[in-house]
Amino acid sequence: MLDVAALTDQLEAFSWSEVSRQEALRAAGWLREQAARIRRRVESDSGDLALGRLRVRTLRLEKILSELAQHESRLQQARMDAAAEQMGPERAQRLRAELHDQLESVRGQLRAFHEEGRARKLYDDLAQVLRDLTERETRRGQLQEAERYRDLARRFEMRLDAGEFDAPRPPEEDERDRKVLEYFQELLDEP
Protein backbone atom coordinates (compact mmCIF):
# COMPACT_ATOMS: atom_id res chain seq x y z
CA MET A 1 0.00 0.00 0.00
CA LEU A 2 0.93 3.58 -0.40
CA ASP A 3 3.28 4.87 2.30
CA VAL A 4 1.53 8.12 3.18
CA ALA A 5 4.17 9.21 5.67
CA ALA A 6 6.94 8.97 3.08
CA LEU A 7 4.79 10.72 0.48
CA THR A 8 3.92 13.46 2.94
CA ASP A 9 7.58 14.01 3.87
CA GLN A 10 8.65 13.92 0.25
CA LEU A 11 6.04 16.46 -0.79
CA GLU A 12 6.64 18.83 2.10
CA ALA A 13 3.03 18.68 3.22
CA PHE A 14 3.89 20.78 6.27
CA SER A 15 3.69 23.85 4.03
CA TRP A 16 0.29 22.90 2.59
CA SER A 17 -2.80 24.90 3.34
CA GLU A 18 -4.94 23.66 6.22
CA VAL A 19 -7.68 22.45 3.86
CA SER A 20 -5.23 20.30 1.88
CA ARG A 21 -3.66 18.92 5.06
CA GLN A 22 -7.10 17.87 6.32
CA GLU A 23 -7.91 16.18 3.01
CA ALA A 24 -4.57 14.35 3.10
CA LEU A 25 -5.26 13.22 6.68
CA ARG A 26 -8.63 11.84 5.56
CA ALA A 27 -6.81 9.96 2.80
CA ALA A 28 -4.36 8.56 5.35
CA GLY A 29 -7.32 7.44 7.47
CA TRP A 30 -8.82 5.64 4.49
CA LEU A 31 -5.51 3.87 3.90
CA ARG A 32 -5.33 2.79 7.55
CA GLU A 33 -8.88 1.39 7.34
CA GLN A 34 -8.01 -0.54 4.20
CA ALA A 35 -4.82 -1.91 5.75
CA ALA A 36 -6.81 -3.09 8.79
CA ARG A 37 -9.42 -4.65 6.50
CA ILE A 38 -6.73 -6.53 4.58
CA ARG A 39 -5.06 -7.65 7.81
CA ARG A 40 -8.39 -9.07 9.06
CA ARG A 41 -8.91 -10.87 5.78
CA VAL A 42 -5.42 -12.33 5.75
CA GLU A 43 -5.72 -13.49 9.37
CA SER A 44 -9.02 -15.23 8.69
CA ASP A 45 -9.36 -18.41 6.71
CA SER A 46 -12.20 -17.08 4.61
CA GLY A 47 -10.61 -17.57 1.24
CA ASP A 48 -8.78 -15.62 -1.41
CA LEU A 49 -8.04 -11.95 -1.11
CA ALA A 50 -8.69 -10.05 -4.32
CA LEU A 51 -6.79 -6.79 -4.32
CA GLY A 52 -7.37 -5.58 -7.87
CA ARG A 53 -9.95 -2.91 -7.09
CA LEU A 54 -8.08 -1.79 -3.99
CA ARG A 55 -4.89 -1.39 -6.01
CA VAL A 56 -6.73 0.75 -8.55
CA ARG A 57 -8.23 2.93 -5.82
CA THR A 58 -4.87 3.23 -4.04
CA LEU A 59 -3.11 4.24 -7.25
CA ARG A 60 -5.85 6.76 -7.91
CA LEU A 61 -5.40 8.17 -4.42
CA GLU A 62 -1.64 8.38 -4.91
CA LYS A 63 -2.14 10.30 -8.16
CA ILE A 64 -4.58 12.73 -6.54
CA LEU A 65 -2.25 13.32 -3.59
CA SER A 66 0.68 13.91 -5.96
CA GLU A 67 -1.37 16.45 -7.91
CA LEU A 68 -2.42 18.09 -4.65
CA ALA A 69 1.22 18.39 -3.61
CA GLN A 70 2.24 19.83 -6.99
CA HIS A 71 -0.50 22.46 -6.88
CA GLU A 72 0.25 23.34 -3.26
CA SER A 73 3.94 23.70 -4.12
CA ARG A 74 3.22 25.88 -7.16
CA LEU A 75 0.85 28.08 -5.14
CA GLN A 76 3.43 28.42 -2.36
CA GLN A 77 6.11 29.35 -4.92
CA ALA A 78 3.81 31.94 -6.53
CA ARG A 79 3.19 33.49 -3.12
CA MET A 80 6.93 33.65 -2.39
CA ASP A 81 7.66 35.15 -5.83
CA ALA A 82 4.97 37.77 -5.30
CA ALA A 83 6.32 38.58 -1.83
CA ALA A 84 9.84 38.92 -3.27
CA GLU A 85 8.37 41.16 -5.99
CA GLN A 86 9.69 38.91 -8.75
CA MET A 87 6.46 39.45 -10.68
CA GLY A 88 3.98 42.25 -11.00
CA PRO A 89 1.03 42.39 -8.58
CA GLU A 90 -1.58 41.88 -11.31
CA ARG A 91 0.23 38.87 -12.76
CA ALA A 92 0.79 37.46 -9.27
CA GLN A 93 -2.90 37.83 -8.45
CA ARG A 94 -3.96 36.13 -11.72
CA LEU A 95 -1.49 33.30 -11.19
CA ARG A 96 -2.58 32.76 -7.59
CA ALA A 97 -6.25 32.72 -8.64
CA GLU A 98 -5.52 30.24 -11.43
CA LEU A 99 -3.47 27.99 -9.14
CA HIS A 100 -6.09 28.19 -6.41
CA ASP A 101 -8.77 27.07 -8.91
CA GLN A 102 -6.59 24.13 -9.97
CA LEU A 103 -5.97 23.25 -6.35
CA GLU A 104 -9.68 23.37 -5.57
CA SER A 105 -10.32 21.05 -8.53
CA VAL A 106 -7.87 18.49 -7.13
CA ARG A 107 -9.42 18.82 -3.67
CA GLY A 108 -12.77 18.11 -5.32
CA GLN A 109 -11.34 14.91 -6.79
CA LEU A 110 -10.15 13.91 -3.33
CA ARG A 111 -13.56 14.67 -1.79
CA ALA A 112 -15.21 12.55 -4.53
CA PHE A 113 -12.78 9.74 -3.72
CA HIS A 114 -13.80 9.90 -0.05
CA GLU A 115 -17.50 9.95 -0.97
CA GLU A 116 -17.04 6.78 -3.02
CA GLY A 117 -15.37 5.18 -0.03
CA ARG A 118 -18.20 6.20 2.26
CA ALA A 119 -20.74 4.73 -0.15
CA ARG A 120 -18.76 1.50 -0.30
CA LYS A 121 -18.29 1.08 3.48
CA LEU A 122 -21.69 -0.57 3.99
CA TYR A 123 -20.72 -3.23 1.47
CA ASP A 124 -17.26 -3.74 2.97
CA ASP A 125 -18.98 -4.28 6.32
CA LEU A 126 -21.38 -6.81 4.79
CA ALA A 127 -18.50 -8.76 3.27
CA GLN A 128 -16.74 -8.80 6.66
CA VAL A 129 -19.86 -10.10 8.43
CA LEU A 130 -20.19 -12.89 5.86
CA ARG A 131 -16.53 -13.84 6.42
CA ASP A 132 -17.08 -13.78 10.19
CA LEU A 133 -20.12 -16.05 9.81
CA THR A 134 -18.00 -18.42 7.72
CA GLU A 135 -15.36 -18.59 10.45
CA ARG A 136 -17.92 -19.09 13.21
CA GLU A 137 -19.70 -21.92 11.41
CA THR A 138 -16.38 -23.57 10.60
CA ARG A 139 -15.39 -23.48 14.30
CA ARG A 140 -18.78 -24.97 15.20
CA GLY A 141 -18.28 -27.79 12.74
CA GLN A 142 -21.22 -26.65 10.60
CA LEU A 143 -19.25 -27.09 7.38
CA GLN A 144 -22.23 -27.01 5.03
CA GLU A 145 -23.44 -23.74 6.55
CA ALA A 146 -19.88 -22.37 6.53
CA GLU A 147 -19.55 -23.21 2.84
CA ARG A 148 -22.83 -21.43 2.11
CA TYR A 149 -21.57 -18.24 3.82
CA ARG A 150 -18.16 -18.61 2.16
CA ASP A 151 -19.83 -18.82 -1.24
CA LEU A 152 -22.02 -15.78 -0.48
CA ALA A 153 -18.96 -13.82 0.69
CA ARG A 154 -16.92 -14.84 -2.36
CA ARG A 155 -19.64 -13.86 -4.83
CA PHE A 156 -20.32 -10.62 -3.02
CA GLU A 157 -16.61 -9.72 -2.87
CA MET A 158 -16.27 -10.35 -6.60
CA ARG A 159 -18.99 -7.75 -7.16
CA LEU A 160 -17.31 -5.41 -4.69
CA ASP A 161 -13.91 -5.79 -6.36
CA ALA A 162 -15.51 -5.17 -9.74
CA GLY A 163 -16.52 -1.73 -8.47
CA GLU A 164 -20.24 -2.42 -8.50
CA PHE A 165 -20.78 -0.61 -5.18
CA ASP A 166 -18.36 2.30 -5.59
CA ALA A 167 -20.88 4.89 -6.71
CA PRO A 168 -23.54 6.25 -4.36
CA ARG A 169 -26.70 4.18 -4.63
CA PRO A 170 -30.35 5.22 -4.51
CA PRO A 171 -31.64 5.60 -0.93
CA GLU A 172 -34.11 2.71 -1.25
CA GLU A 173 -31.32 0.32 -2.33
CA ASP A 174 -29.09 1.63 0.42
CA GLU A 175 -31.83 1.02 3.00
CA ARG A 176 -32.51 -2.47 1.66
CA ASP A 177 -28.81 -3.31 1.83
CA ARG A 178 -28.60 -1.96 5.40
CA LYS A 179 -31.39 -4.36 6.35
CA VAL A 180 -29.48 -7.23 4.75
CA LEU A 181 -26.40 -6.25 6.77
CA GLU A 182 -28.50 -6.05 9.97
CA TYR A 183 -29.95 -9.52 9.25
CA PHE A 184 -26.53 -11.11 8.86
CA GLN A 185 -25.20 -9.18 11.85
CA GLU A 186 -28.05 -10.57 13.98
CA LEU A 187 -27.16 -14.07 12.80
CA LEU A 188 -23.56 -13.43 13.78
CA ASP A 189 -24.59 -12.12 17.22
CA GLU A 190 -26.66 -15.23 18.01
CA PRO A 191 -24.97 -17.48 20.59
Tab-separated table of C-alpha atoms in Angstrom:
chain	number	residue	atom	x	y	z
A	1	MET	CA	0.000	0.000	0.000
A	2	LEU	CA	0.933	3.582	-0.395
A	3	ASP	CA	3.278	4.873	2.303
A	4	VAL	CA	1.526	8.125	3.179
A	5	ALA	CA	4.167	9.208	5.674
A	6	ALA	CA	6.935	8.974	3.077
A	7	LEU	CA	4.788	10.719	0.476
A	8	THR	CA	3.920	13.465	2.943
A	9	ASP	CA	7.582	14.008	3.873
A	10	GLN	CA	8.651	13.916	0.253
A	11	LEU	CA	6.036	16.457	-0.790
A	12	GLU	CA	6.642	18.835	2.102
A	13	ALA	CA	3.032	18.683	3.217
A	14	PHE	CA	3.888	20.780	6.266
A	15	SER	CA	3.687	23.850	4.029
A	16	TRP	CA	0.293	22.901	2.594
A	17	SER	CA	-2.803	24.897	3.339
A	18	GLU	CA	-4.935	23.656	6.218
A	19	VAL	CA	-7.679	22.449	3.855
A	20	SER	CA	-5.234	20.300	1.878
A	21	ARG	CA	-3.662	18.919	5.056
A	22	GLN	CA	-7.097	17.874	6.319
A	23	GLU	CA	-7.912	16.179	3.013
A	24	ALA	CA	-4.567	14.346	3.100
A	25	LEU	CA	-5.257	13.217	6.675
A	26	ARG	CA	-8.634	11.842	5.564
A	27	ALA	CA	-6.813	9.963	2.798
A	28	ALA	CA	-4.359	8.557	5.349
A	29	GLY	CA	-7.324	7.442	7.469
A	30	TRP	CA	-8.824	5.637	4.494
A	31	LEU	CA	-5.511	3.866	3.896
A	32	ARG	CA	-5.326	2.792	7.549
A	33	GLU	CA	-8.877	1.392	7.337
A	34	GLN	CA	-8.013	-0.536	4.197
A	35	ALA	CA	-4.823	-1.907	5.754
A	36	ALA	CA	-6.813	-3.092	8.790
A	37	ARG	CA	-9.419	-4.653	6.502
A	38	ILE	CA	-6.730	-6.529	4.584
A	39	ARG	CA	-5.063	-7.652	7.815
A	40	ARG	CA	-8.394	-9.070	9.056
A	41	ARG	CA	-8.914	-10.874	5.778
A	42	VAL	CA	-5.415	-12.333	5.752
A	43	GLU	CA	-5.720	-13.489	9.372
A	44	SER	CA	-9.023	-15.235	8.693
A	45	ASP	CA	-9.355	-18.412	6.707
A	46	SER	CA	-12.205	-17.083	4.611
A	47	GLY	CA	-10.607	-17.565	1.237
A	48	ASP	CA	-8.779	-15.624	-1.408
A	49	LEU	CA	-8.038	-11.949	-1.111
A	50	ALA	CA	-8.694	-10.049	-4.320
A	51	LEU	CA	-6.794	-6.790	-4.322
A	52	GLY	CA	-7.366	-5.576	-7.867
A	53	ARG	CA	-9.949	-2.913	-7.095
A	54	LEU	CA	-8.078	-1.793	-3.985
A	55	ARG	CA	-4.890	-1.389	-6.014
A	56	VAL	CA	-6.729	0.749	-8.550
A	57	ARG	CA	-8.226	2.928	-5.815
A	58	THR	CA	-4.872	3.225	-4.040
A	59	LEU	CA	-3.109	4.241	-7.252
A	60	ARG	CA	-5.852	6.758	-7.908
A	61	LEU	CA	-5.398	8.175	-4.421
A	62	GLU	CA	-1.642	8.380	-4.910
A	63	LYS	CA	-2.145	10.299	-8.157
A	64	ILE	CA	-4.582	12.732	-6.540
A	65	LEU	CA	-2.248	13.321	-3.593
A	66	SER	CA	0.680	13.914	-5.959
A	67	GLU	CA	-1.375	16.451	-7.907
A	68	LEU	CA	-2.418	18.085	-4.650
A	69	ALA	CA	1.216	18.389	-3.605
A	70	GLN	CA	2.238	19.834	-6.994
A	71	HIS	CA	-0.496	22.459	-6.883
A	72	GLU	CA	0.253	23.341	-3.262
A	73	SER	CA	3.945	23.702	-4.123
A	74	ARG	CA	3.219	25.878	-7.161
A	75	LEU	CA	0.853	28.076	-5.141
A	76	GLN	CA	3.431	28.423	-2.355
A	77	GLN	CA	6.106	29.350	-4.923
A	78	ALA	CA	3.806	31.936	-6.525
A	79	ARG	CA	3.194	33.492	-3.116
A	80	MET	CA	6.932	33.649	-2.388
A	81	ASP	CA	7.657	35.153	-5.833
A	82	ALA	CA	4.966	37.772	-5.299
A	83	ALA	CA	6.322	38.576	-1.833
A	84	ALA	CA	9.839	38.921	-3.265
A	85	GLU	CA	8.368	41.157	-5.987
A	86	GLN	CA	9.687	38.910	-8.752
A	87	MET	CA	6.464	39.454	-10.682
A	88	GLY	CA	3.976	42.250	-11.004
A	89	PRO	CA	1.033	42.394	-8.577
A	90	GLU	CA	-1.579	41.878	-11.311
A	91	ARG	CA	0.232	38.873	-12.761
A	92	ALA	CA	0.792	37.462	-9.273
A	93	GLN	CA	-2.900	37.834	-8.454
A	94	ARG	CA	-3.963	36.135	-11.721
A	95	LEU	CA	-1.491	33.297	-11.193
A	96	ARG	CA	-2.576	32.757	-7.592
A	97	ALA	CA	-6.248	32.720	-8.637
A	98	GLU	CA	-5.523	30.238	-11.432
A	99	LEU	CA	-3.474	27.992	-9.144
A	100	HIS	CA	-6.094	28.192	-6.415
A	101	ASP	CA	-8.770	27.069	-8.907
A	102	GLN	CA	-6.590	24.133	-9.971
A	103	LEU	CA	-5.968	23.253	-6.350
A	104	GLU	CA	-9.677	23.365	-5.574
A	105	SER	CA	-10.321	21.045	-8.531
A	106	VAL	CA	-7.870	18.485	-7.126
A	107	ARG	CA	-9.420	18.821	-3.665
A	108	GLY	CA	-12.774	18.115	-5.317
A	109	GLN	CA	-11.337	14.909	-6.790
A	110	LEU	CA	-10.152	13.914	-3.332
A	111	ARG	CA	-13.555	14.668	-1.791
A	112	ALA	CA	-15.206	12.553	-4.526
A	113	PHE	CA	-12.782	9.740	-3.716
A	114	HIS	CA	-13.801	9.896	-0.047
A	115	GLU	CA	-17.499	9.951	-0.968
A	116	GLU	CA	-17.043	6.781	-3.024
A	117	GLY	CA	-15.372	5.175	-0.034
A	118	ARG	CA	-18.198	6.203	2.258
A	119	ALA	CA	-20.744	4.730	-0.150
A	120	ARG	CA	-18.756	1.496	-0.305
A	121	LYS	CA	-18.290	1.084	3.478
A	122	LEU	CA	-21.686	-0.566	3.985
A	123	TYR	CA	-20.718	-3.232	1.474
A	124	ASP	CA	-17.258	-3.736	2.966
A	125	ASP	CA	-18.984	-4.276	6.324
A	126	LEU	CA	-21.381	-6.807	4.792
A	127	ALA	CA	-18.497	-8.756	3.266
A	128	GLN	CA	-16.739	-8.802	6.658
A	129	VAL	CA	-19.856	-10.097	8.431
A	130	LEU	CA	-20.189	-12.893	5.861
A	131	ARG	CA	-16.532	-13.842	6.421
A	132	ASP	CA	-17.082	-13.785	10.192
A	133	LEU	CA	-20.123	-16.051	9.806
A	134	THR	CA	-18.001	-18.422	7.720
A	135	GLU	CA	-15.362	-18.588	10.449
A	136	ARG	CA	-17.918	-19.094	13.207
A	137	GLU	CA	-19.698	-21.918	11.412
A	138	THR	CA	-16.379	-23.573	10.599
A	139	ARG	CA	-15.393	-23.483	14.297
A	140	ARG	CA	-18.782	-24.966	15.204
A	141	GLY	CA	-18.275	-27.792	12.741
A	142	GLN	CA	-21.221	-26.652	10.599
A	143	LEU	CA	-19.253	-27.091	7.381
A	144	GLN	CA	-22.229	-27.006	5.028
A	145	GLU	CA	-23.443	-23.742	6.549
A	146	ALA	CA	-19.881	-22.368	6.528
A	147	GLU	CA	-19.554	-23.213	2.841
A	148	ARG	CA	-22.830	-21.429	2.115
A	149	TYR	CA	-21.566	-18.240	3.817
A	150	ARG	CA	-18.160	-18.611	2.162
A	151	ASP	CA	-19.832	-18.820	-1.243
A	152	LEU	CA	-22.016	-15.784	-0.483
A	153	ALA	CA	-18.960	-13.820	0.686
A	154	ARG	CA	-16.919	-14.839	-2.360
A	155	ARG	CA	-19.643	-13.862	-4.834
A	156	PHE	CA	-20.319	-10.618	-3.019
A	157	GLU	CA	-16.610	-9.717	-2.871
A	158	MET	CA	-16.271	-10.349	-6.596
A	159	ARG	CA	-18.987	-7.750	-7.164
A	160	LEU	CA	-17.312	-5.411	-4.687
A	161	ASP	CA	-13.908	-5.790	-6.365
A	162	ALA	CA	-15.511	-5.168	-9.741
A	163	GLY	CA	-16.525	-1.729	-8.466
A	164	GLU	CA	-20.239	-2.421	-8.500
A	165	PHE	CA	-20.783	-0.612	-5.182
A	166	ASP	CA	-18.360	2.300	-5.588
A	167	ALA	CA	-20.883	4.889	-6.706
A	168	PRO	CA	-23.544	6.246	-4.359
A	169	ARG	CA	-26.705	4.177	-4.633
A	170	PRO	CA	-30.351	5.219	-4.514
A	171	PRO	CA	-31.636	5.603	-0.934
A	172	GLU	CA	-34.105	2.711	-1.248
A	173	GLU	CA	-31.323	0.322	-2.331
A	174	ASP	CA	-29.091	1.632	0.418
A	175	GLU	CA	-31.831	1.024	3.001
A	176	ARG	CA	-32.507	-2.472	1.661
A	177	ASP	CA	-28.815	-3.313	1.832
A	178	ARG	CA	-28.602	-1.958	5.403
A	179	LYS	CA	-31.391	-4.361	6.351
A	180	VAL	CA	-29.478	-7.232	4.751
A	181	LEU	CA	-26.400	-6.247	6.774
A	182	GLU	CA	-28.497	-6.050	9.969
A	183	TYR	CA	-29.948	-9.517	9.250
A	184	PHE	CA	-26.532	-11.113	8.860
A	185	GLN	CA	-25.196	-9.180	11.854
A	186	GLU	CA	-28.050	-10.568	13.977
A	187	LEU	CA	-27.160	-14.073	12.799
A	188	LEU	CA	-23.557	-13.425	13.785
A	189	ASP	CA	-24.593	-12.120	17.219
A	190	GLU	CA	-26.660	-15.231	18.008
A	191	PRO	CA	-24.972	-17.475	20.587
